[in-house]
Short mmCIF file of C-alpha atoms and ligand atoms in Angstrom, two decimals:
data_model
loop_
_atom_site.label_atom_id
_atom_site.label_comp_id
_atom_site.label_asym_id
_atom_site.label_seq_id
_atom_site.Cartn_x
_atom_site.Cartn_y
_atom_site.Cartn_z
CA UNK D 27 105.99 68.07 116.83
CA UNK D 28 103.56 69.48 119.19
CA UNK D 29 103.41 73.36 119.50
CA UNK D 30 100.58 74.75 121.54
CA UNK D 31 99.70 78.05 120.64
CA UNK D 32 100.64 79.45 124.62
CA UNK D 33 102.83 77.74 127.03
CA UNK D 34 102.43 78.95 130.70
CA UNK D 35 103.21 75.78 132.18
CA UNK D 36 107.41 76.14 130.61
CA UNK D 37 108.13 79.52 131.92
CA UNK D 38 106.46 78.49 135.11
CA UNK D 39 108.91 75.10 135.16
CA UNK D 40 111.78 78.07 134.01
CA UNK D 41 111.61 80.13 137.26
CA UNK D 42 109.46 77.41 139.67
CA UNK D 43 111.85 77.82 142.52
CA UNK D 44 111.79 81.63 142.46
CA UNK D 45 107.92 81.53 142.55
CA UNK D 46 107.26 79.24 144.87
CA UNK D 47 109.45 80.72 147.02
CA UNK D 48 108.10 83.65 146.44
CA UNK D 49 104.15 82.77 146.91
CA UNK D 50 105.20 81.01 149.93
CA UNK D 51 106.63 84.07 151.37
CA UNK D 52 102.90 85.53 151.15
CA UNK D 53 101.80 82.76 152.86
CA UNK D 54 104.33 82.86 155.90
CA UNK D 55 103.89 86.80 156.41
CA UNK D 56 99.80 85.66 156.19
CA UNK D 57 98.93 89.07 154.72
CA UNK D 58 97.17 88.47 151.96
CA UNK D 59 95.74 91.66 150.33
CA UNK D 60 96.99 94.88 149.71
CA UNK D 61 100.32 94.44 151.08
CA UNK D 62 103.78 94.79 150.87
CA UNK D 63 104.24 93.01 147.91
CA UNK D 64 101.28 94.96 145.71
CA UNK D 65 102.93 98.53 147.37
CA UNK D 66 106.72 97.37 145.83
CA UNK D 67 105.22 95.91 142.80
CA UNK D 68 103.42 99.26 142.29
CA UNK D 69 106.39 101.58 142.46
CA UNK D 70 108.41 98.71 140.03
CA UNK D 71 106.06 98.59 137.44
CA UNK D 72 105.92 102.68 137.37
CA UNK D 73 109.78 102.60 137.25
CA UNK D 74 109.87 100.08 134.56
CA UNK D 75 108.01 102.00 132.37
CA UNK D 76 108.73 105.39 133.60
CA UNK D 77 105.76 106.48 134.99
CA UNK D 78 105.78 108.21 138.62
CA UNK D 79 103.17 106.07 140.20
CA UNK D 80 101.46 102.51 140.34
CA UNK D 81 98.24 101.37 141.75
CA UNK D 82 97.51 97.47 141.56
CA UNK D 83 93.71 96.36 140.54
CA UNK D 84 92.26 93.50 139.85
CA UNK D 85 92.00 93.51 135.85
CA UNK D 86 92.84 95.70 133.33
CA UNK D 87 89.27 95.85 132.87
CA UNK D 88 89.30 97.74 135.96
CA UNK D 89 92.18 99.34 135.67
CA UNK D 90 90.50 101.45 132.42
CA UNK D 91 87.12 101.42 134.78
CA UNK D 92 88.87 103.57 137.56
CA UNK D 93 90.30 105.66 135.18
CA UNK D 94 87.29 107.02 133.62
CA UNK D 95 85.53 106.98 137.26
CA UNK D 96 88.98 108.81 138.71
CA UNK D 97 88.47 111.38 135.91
CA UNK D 98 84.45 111.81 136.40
CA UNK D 99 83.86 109.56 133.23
CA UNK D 100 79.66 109.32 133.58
CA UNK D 101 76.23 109.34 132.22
CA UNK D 102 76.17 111.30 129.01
CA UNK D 103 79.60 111.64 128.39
CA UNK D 104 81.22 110.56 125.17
CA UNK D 105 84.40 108.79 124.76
CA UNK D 106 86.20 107.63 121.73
CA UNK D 107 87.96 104.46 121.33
CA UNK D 108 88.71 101.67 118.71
CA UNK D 109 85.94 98.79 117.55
CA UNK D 110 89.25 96.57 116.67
CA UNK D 111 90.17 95.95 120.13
CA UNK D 112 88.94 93.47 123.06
CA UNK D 113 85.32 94.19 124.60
CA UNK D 114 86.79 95.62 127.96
CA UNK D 115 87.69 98.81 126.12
CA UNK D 116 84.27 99.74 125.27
CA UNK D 117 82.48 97.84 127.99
CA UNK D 118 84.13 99.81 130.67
CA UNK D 119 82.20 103.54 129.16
CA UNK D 120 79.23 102.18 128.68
CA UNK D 121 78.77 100.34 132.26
CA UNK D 122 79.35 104.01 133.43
CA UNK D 123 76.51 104.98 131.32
CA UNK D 124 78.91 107.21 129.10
CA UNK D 125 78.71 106.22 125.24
CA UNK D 126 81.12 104.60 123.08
CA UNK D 127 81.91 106.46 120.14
CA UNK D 128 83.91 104.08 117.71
CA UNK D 129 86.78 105.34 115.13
CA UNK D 130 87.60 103.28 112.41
CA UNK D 131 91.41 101.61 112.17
CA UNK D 132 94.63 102.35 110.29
CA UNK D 133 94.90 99.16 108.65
CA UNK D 134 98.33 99.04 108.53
CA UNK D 135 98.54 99.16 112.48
CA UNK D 136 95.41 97.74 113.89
CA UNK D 137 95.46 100.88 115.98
CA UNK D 138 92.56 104.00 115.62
CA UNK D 139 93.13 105.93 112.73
CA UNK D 140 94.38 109.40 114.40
CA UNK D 141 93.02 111.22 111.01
CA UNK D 142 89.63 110.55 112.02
CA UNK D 143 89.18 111.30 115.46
CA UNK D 144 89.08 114.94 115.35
CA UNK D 145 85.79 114.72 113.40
CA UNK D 146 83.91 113.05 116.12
CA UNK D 147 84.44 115.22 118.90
CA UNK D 148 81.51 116.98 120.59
CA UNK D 149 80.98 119.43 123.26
CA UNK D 150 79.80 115.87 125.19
CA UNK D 151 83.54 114.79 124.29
CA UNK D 152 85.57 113.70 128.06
CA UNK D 153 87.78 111.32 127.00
CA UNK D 154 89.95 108.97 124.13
CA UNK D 155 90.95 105.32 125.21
CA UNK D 156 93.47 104.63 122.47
CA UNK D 157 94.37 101.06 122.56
CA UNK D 158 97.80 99.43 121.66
CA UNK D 159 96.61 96.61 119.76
CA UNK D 160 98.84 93.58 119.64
CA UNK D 161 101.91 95.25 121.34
CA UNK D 162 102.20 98.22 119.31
CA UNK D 163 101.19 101.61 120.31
CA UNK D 164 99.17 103.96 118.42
CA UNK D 165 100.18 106.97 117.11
CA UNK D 166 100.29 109.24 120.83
CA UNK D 167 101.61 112.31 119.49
CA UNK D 168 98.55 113.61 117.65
CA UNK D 169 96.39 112.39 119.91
CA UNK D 170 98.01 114.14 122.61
CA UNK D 171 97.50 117.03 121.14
CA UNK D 172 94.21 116.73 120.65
CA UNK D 173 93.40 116.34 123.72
CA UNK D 174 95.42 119.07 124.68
CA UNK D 175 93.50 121.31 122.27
CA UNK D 176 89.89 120.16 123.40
CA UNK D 177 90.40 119.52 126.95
CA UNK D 178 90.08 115.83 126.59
CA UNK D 179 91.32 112.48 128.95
CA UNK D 180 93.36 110.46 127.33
CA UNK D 181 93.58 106.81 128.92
CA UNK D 182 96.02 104.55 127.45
CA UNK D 183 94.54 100.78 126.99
CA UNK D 184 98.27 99.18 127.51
CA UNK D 185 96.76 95.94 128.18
CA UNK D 186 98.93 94.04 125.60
CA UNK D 187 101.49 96.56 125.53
CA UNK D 188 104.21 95.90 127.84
CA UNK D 189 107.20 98.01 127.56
CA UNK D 190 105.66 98.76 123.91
CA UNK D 191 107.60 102.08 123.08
CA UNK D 192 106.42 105.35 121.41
CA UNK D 193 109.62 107.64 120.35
CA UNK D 194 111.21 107.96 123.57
CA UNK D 195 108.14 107.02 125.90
CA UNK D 196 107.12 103.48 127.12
CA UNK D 197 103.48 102.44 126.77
CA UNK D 198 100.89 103.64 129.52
CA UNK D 199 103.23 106.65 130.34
CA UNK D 200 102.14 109.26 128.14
CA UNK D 201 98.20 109.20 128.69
CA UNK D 202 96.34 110.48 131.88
CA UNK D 203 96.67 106.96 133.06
CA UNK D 204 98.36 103.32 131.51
CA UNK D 205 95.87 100.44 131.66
CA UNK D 206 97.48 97.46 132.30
CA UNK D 207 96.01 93.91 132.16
CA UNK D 208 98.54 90.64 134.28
CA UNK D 209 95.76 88.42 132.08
CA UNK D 210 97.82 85.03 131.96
CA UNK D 211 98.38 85.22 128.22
CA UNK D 212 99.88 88.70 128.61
CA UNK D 213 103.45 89.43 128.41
CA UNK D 214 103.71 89.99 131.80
CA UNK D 215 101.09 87.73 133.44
CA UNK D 216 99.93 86.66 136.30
CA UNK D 217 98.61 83.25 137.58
CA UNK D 218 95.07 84.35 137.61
CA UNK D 219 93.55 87.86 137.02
CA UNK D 220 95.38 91.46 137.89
CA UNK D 221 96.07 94.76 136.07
CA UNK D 222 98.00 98.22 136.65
CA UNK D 223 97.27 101.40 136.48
CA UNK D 224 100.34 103.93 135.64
CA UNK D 225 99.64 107.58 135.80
CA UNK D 226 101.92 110.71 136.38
CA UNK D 227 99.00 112.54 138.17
CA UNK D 228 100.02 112.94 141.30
CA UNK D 229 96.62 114.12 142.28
CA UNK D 230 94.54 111.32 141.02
CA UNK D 231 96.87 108.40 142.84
CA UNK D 232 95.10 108.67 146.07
CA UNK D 233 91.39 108.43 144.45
CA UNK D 234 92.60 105.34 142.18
CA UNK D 235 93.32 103.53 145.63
CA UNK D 236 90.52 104.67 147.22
CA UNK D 237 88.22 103.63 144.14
CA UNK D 238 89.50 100.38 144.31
CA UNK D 239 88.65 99.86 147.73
CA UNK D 240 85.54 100.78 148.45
CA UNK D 241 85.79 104.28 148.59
CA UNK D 242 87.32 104.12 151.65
CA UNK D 243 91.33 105.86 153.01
CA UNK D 244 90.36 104.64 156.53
CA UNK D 245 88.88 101.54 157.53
CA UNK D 246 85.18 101.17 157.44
CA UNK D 247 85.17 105.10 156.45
CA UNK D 248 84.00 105.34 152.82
CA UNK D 249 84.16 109.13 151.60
CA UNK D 250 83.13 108.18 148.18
CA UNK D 251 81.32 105.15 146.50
CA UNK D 252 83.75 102.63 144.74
CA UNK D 253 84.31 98.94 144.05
CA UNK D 254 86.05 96.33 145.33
CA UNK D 255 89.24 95.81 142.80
CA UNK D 256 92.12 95.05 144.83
CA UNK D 257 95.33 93.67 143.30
CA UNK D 258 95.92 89.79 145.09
CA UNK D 259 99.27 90.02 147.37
CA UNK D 260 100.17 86.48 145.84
CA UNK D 261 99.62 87.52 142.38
CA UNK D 262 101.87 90.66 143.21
CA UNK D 263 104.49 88.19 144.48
CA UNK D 264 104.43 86.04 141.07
CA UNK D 265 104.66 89.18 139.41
CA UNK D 266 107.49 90.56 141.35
CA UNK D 267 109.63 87.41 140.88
CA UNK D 268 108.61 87.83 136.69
CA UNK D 269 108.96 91.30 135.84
CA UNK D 270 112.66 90.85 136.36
CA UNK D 271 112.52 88.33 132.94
CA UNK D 272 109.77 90.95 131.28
CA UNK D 273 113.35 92.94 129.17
CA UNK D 274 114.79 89.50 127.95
CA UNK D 275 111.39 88.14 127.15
CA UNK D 276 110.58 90.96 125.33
CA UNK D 277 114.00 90.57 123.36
CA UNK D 278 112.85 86.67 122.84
CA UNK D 279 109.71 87.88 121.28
CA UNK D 280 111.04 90.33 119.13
CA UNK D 281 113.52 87.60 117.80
CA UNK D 282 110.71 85.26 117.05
CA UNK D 283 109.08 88.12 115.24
CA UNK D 284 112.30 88.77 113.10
CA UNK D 285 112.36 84.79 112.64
CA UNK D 286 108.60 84.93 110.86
CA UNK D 287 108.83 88.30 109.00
CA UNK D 288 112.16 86.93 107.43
CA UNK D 289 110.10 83.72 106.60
CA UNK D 290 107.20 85.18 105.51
CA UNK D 291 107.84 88.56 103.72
CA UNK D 292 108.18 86.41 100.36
CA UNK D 293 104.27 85.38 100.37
CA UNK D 294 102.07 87.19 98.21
CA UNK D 295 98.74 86.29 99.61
CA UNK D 296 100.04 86.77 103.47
CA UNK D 297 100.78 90.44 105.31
CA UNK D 298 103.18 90.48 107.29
CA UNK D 299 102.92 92.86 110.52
CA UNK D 300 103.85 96.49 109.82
CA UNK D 301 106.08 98.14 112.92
CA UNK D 302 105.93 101.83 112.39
CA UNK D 303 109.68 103.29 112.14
CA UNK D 304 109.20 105.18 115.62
CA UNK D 305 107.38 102.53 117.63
CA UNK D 306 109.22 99.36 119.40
CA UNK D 307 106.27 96.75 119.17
CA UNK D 308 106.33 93.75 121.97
CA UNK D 309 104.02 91.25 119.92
CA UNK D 310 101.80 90.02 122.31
CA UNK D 311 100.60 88.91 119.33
CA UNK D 312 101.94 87.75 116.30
CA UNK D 313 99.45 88.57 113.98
CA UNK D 314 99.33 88.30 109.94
CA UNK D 315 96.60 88.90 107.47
CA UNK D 316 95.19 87.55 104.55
CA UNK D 317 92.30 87.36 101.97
CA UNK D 318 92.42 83.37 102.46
CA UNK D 319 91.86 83.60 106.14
CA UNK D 320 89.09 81.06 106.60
CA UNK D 321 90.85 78.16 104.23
CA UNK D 322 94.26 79.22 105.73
CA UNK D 323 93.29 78.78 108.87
CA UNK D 324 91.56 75.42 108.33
CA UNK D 325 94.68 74.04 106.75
CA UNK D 326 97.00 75.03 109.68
CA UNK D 327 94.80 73.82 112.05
CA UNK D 328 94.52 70.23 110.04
CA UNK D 329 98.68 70.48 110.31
CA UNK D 330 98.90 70.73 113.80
CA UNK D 331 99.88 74.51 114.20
CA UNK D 332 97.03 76.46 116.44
CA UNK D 333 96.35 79.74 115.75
CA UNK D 334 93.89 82.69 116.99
CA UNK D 335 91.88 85.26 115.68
CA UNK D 336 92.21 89.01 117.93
CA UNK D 337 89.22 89.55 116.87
CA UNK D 338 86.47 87.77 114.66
CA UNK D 339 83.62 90.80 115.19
CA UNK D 340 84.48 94.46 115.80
CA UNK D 341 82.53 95.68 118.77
CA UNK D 342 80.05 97.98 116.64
CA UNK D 343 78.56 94.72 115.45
CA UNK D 344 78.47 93.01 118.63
CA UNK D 345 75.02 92.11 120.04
CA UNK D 346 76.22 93.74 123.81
CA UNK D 347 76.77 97.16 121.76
CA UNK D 348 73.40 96.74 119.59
CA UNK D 349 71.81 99.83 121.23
CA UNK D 350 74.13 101.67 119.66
CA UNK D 351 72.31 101.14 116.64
CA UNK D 352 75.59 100.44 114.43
CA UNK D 353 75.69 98.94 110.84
CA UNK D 354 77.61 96.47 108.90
CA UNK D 355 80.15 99.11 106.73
CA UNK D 356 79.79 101.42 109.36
CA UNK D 357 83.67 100.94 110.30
CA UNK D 358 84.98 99.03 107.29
CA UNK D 359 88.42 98.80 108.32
CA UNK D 360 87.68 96.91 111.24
CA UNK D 361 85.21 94.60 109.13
CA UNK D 362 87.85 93.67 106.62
CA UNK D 363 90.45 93.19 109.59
CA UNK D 364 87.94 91.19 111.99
CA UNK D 365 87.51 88.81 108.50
CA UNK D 366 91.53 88.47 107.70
CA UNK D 367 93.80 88.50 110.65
CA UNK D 368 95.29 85.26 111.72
CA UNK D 369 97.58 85.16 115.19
CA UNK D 370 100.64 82.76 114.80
CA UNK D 371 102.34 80.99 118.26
CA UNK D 372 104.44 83.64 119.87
CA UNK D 373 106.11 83.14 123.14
CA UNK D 374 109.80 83.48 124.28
CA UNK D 375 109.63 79.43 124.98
CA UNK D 376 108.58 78.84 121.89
CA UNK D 377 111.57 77.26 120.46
CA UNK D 378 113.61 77.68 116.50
CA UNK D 379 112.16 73.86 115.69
CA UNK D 380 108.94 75.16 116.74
CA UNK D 381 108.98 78.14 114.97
CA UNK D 382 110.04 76.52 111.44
CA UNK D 383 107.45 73.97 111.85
CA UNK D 384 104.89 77.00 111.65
CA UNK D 385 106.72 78.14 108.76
CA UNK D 386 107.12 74.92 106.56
CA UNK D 387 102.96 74.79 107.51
CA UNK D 388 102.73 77.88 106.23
CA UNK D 389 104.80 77.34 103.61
CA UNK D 390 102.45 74.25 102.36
CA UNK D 391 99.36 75.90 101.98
CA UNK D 392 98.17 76.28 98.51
CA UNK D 393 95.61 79.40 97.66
CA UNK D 394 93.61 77.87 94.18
C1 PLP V 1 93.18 95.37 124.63
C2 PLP V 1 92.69 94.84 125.95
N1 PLP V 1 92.04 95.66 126.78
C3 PLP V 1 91.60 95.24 127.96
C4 PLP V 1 91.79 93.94 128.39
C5 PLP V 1 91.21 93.52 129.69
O1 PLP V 1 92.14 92.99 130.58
P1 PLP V 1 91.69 91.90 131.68
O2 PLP V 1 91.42 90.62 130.96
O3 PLP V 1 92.87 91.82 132.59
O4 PLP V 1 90.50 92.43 132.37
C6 PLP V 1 92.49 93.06 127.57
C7 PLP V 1 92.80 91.69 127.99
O5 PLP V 1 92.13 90.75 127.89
C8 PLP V 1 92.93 93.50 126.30
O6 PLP V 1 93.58 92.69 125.47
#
């Protein structure tokens, strides 16, 4: 049986008529950026995940990057994040000449370990980008507070985090700003690049646009310098037509995840993923860890069943973050993590036949 590790090309055949109808629309009306369809996907998104207001961009790599410029994120500054995350988190301060300052992980979650951040704050402290690894959100309520207590930004990386709930709050609505990324492989994704940022600051809204658009509120009148990072009118479209599946795909995700915990809880050399009691998790990735990675990955792949690895190197050891002058066993969490985790298929197409197939592979491999 074949069973890729993603599937775009089913959910596509799932909903072609809707899309195409919908990307020829674009074409017809022959506006093409920053139009009707980016405006109404804007004020969805926010409602969806009850925020107050949207503004498309290009990436969620940009979305984070106009945060911290919207917020005066620059030289000198610090801002805390995670190492276990993807390089966009920690790329995005230092492009803006701020500095990265890592916290290690809880290693139950993936997600920074809240106990630790109050330890690295400085008076050159602006901001924390907590990220919501995987689908599940990190722990908000302390770091709200926090920030609350030193005056801090706090900017939600929601990238993988859909709909992801905290308590009573949906991911990217309880920060300064929600980072979204429409990455393909995202739970809501687009066909090609896009992201979102959600923020309930009514005051920043206007700046956000402006910063994604050259600085500019009136044509060919720029009042401040910014970049071009607008959100594609056809890729607003697609994502119009699909965020009206994002609940029940979530649901199909979550089942899949019930489907492989219930499978997989019995194995002593495999960890299961741990969903805190308060958090709804949307498993962008479905993502287990072991001791045996390396060998248990081999023999998977030699069965047929694909997997991933989110991530093999925490960013402290990355060559791009070298001037940061970092250590191996400076962040050990994130070492043993980056040298265990293993991402199973997850996808609400991927089907039960599929999903026991991973199992009974699973299920084969031998430790001694
Ligand atoms: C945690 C995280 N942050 C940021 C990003 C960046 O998003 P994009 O690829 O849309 O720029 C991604 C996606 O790749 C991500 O997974």
């Amino acid at each position: 049986m074949k069973i890729p590790l993603l599937d775009l090309t089913k959910q596509y055949r799932s909903i072609k008529q809707e899309i195409d109808q919908a990307v020829m629309n674009v074409m017809e009306k022959g506006n093409f950026v920053l139009g009707e369809e980016v405006s109404l996907l804007e004020q969805e998104m926010a409602a969806f995940c009850g925020a107050r207001y949207g503004v498309g961009v290009n990436s969620g790599t940009d979305a984070l990057l106009l945060s911290l410029m919207a917020y005066g994120i620059d030289r000198g500054d610090e801002v805390i994040t995670t190492p276990f995350t993807f390089i966009a988190t920690a790329e995005v301060i230092a492009f803006l000449g701020a500095k990265p300052v890592f916290v290690d992980i809880d290693p139950k979650t993936f997600n920074i370990d809240v106990k630790k951040i109050e330890q690295v704050i400085t008076k050159k402290t602006k901001a924390i980008i907590p990220v919501h690894l995987y689908g599940q959100m990190a722990d908000m309520d302390p770091i709200m507070d926090l920030a609350k207590k030193y005056n801090l930004v706090v900017i939600e990386d929601a990238a993988q985090a859909i709909l992801a709930k905290y308590k009573e709050s949906y991911a990217g609505s309880i920060g300064h700003t929600g980072c979204f990324s429409f990455f393909p492989a995202k739970n809501l994704g687009a066909y090609g690049d896009g992201g979102m940022i959600l923020t309930n600051d009514e005051e920043k809204v206007e700046r956000l646009k402006m910063l994604r658009n050259h600085g500019s509120r009136v044509k060919y009148h720029h009042a401040i310098l910014g970049c071009n990072s607008r959100l594609d009118e056809i890729q607003a479209a697609i994502l119009r037509v699909k965020i009206r599946y994002i609940n029940s795909w979530t649901q199909e995700r979550k089942r899949i995840a019930q489907g492989y915990n219930e499978s997989l809880s019995d194995i002593s050399w495999l960890t299961i993923p741990f969903e805190e009691e308060w958090n709804r998790c949307v498993y962008n990735q479905y993502t287990l860890r072991s001791q045996f990675r390396d060998k248990f990955q081999k023999h998977l792949t030699e069965a047929g069943i694909p997997t991933a690895i989110h991530y093999p190197m925490p960013l402290h050891l990355q060559e791009a973050f070298s001037f940061l002058g970092h250590k191996k066993g400076d962040f050990p969490e994130s070492e043993k993590a980056s040298s265990e985790v293993i991402s199973l298929p997850i996808y609400p197409e991927l089907t039960d036949e599929q999903r026991k197939a991973v199992i009974e592979g699973i299920r084969y491999f031998k430790v001694e």
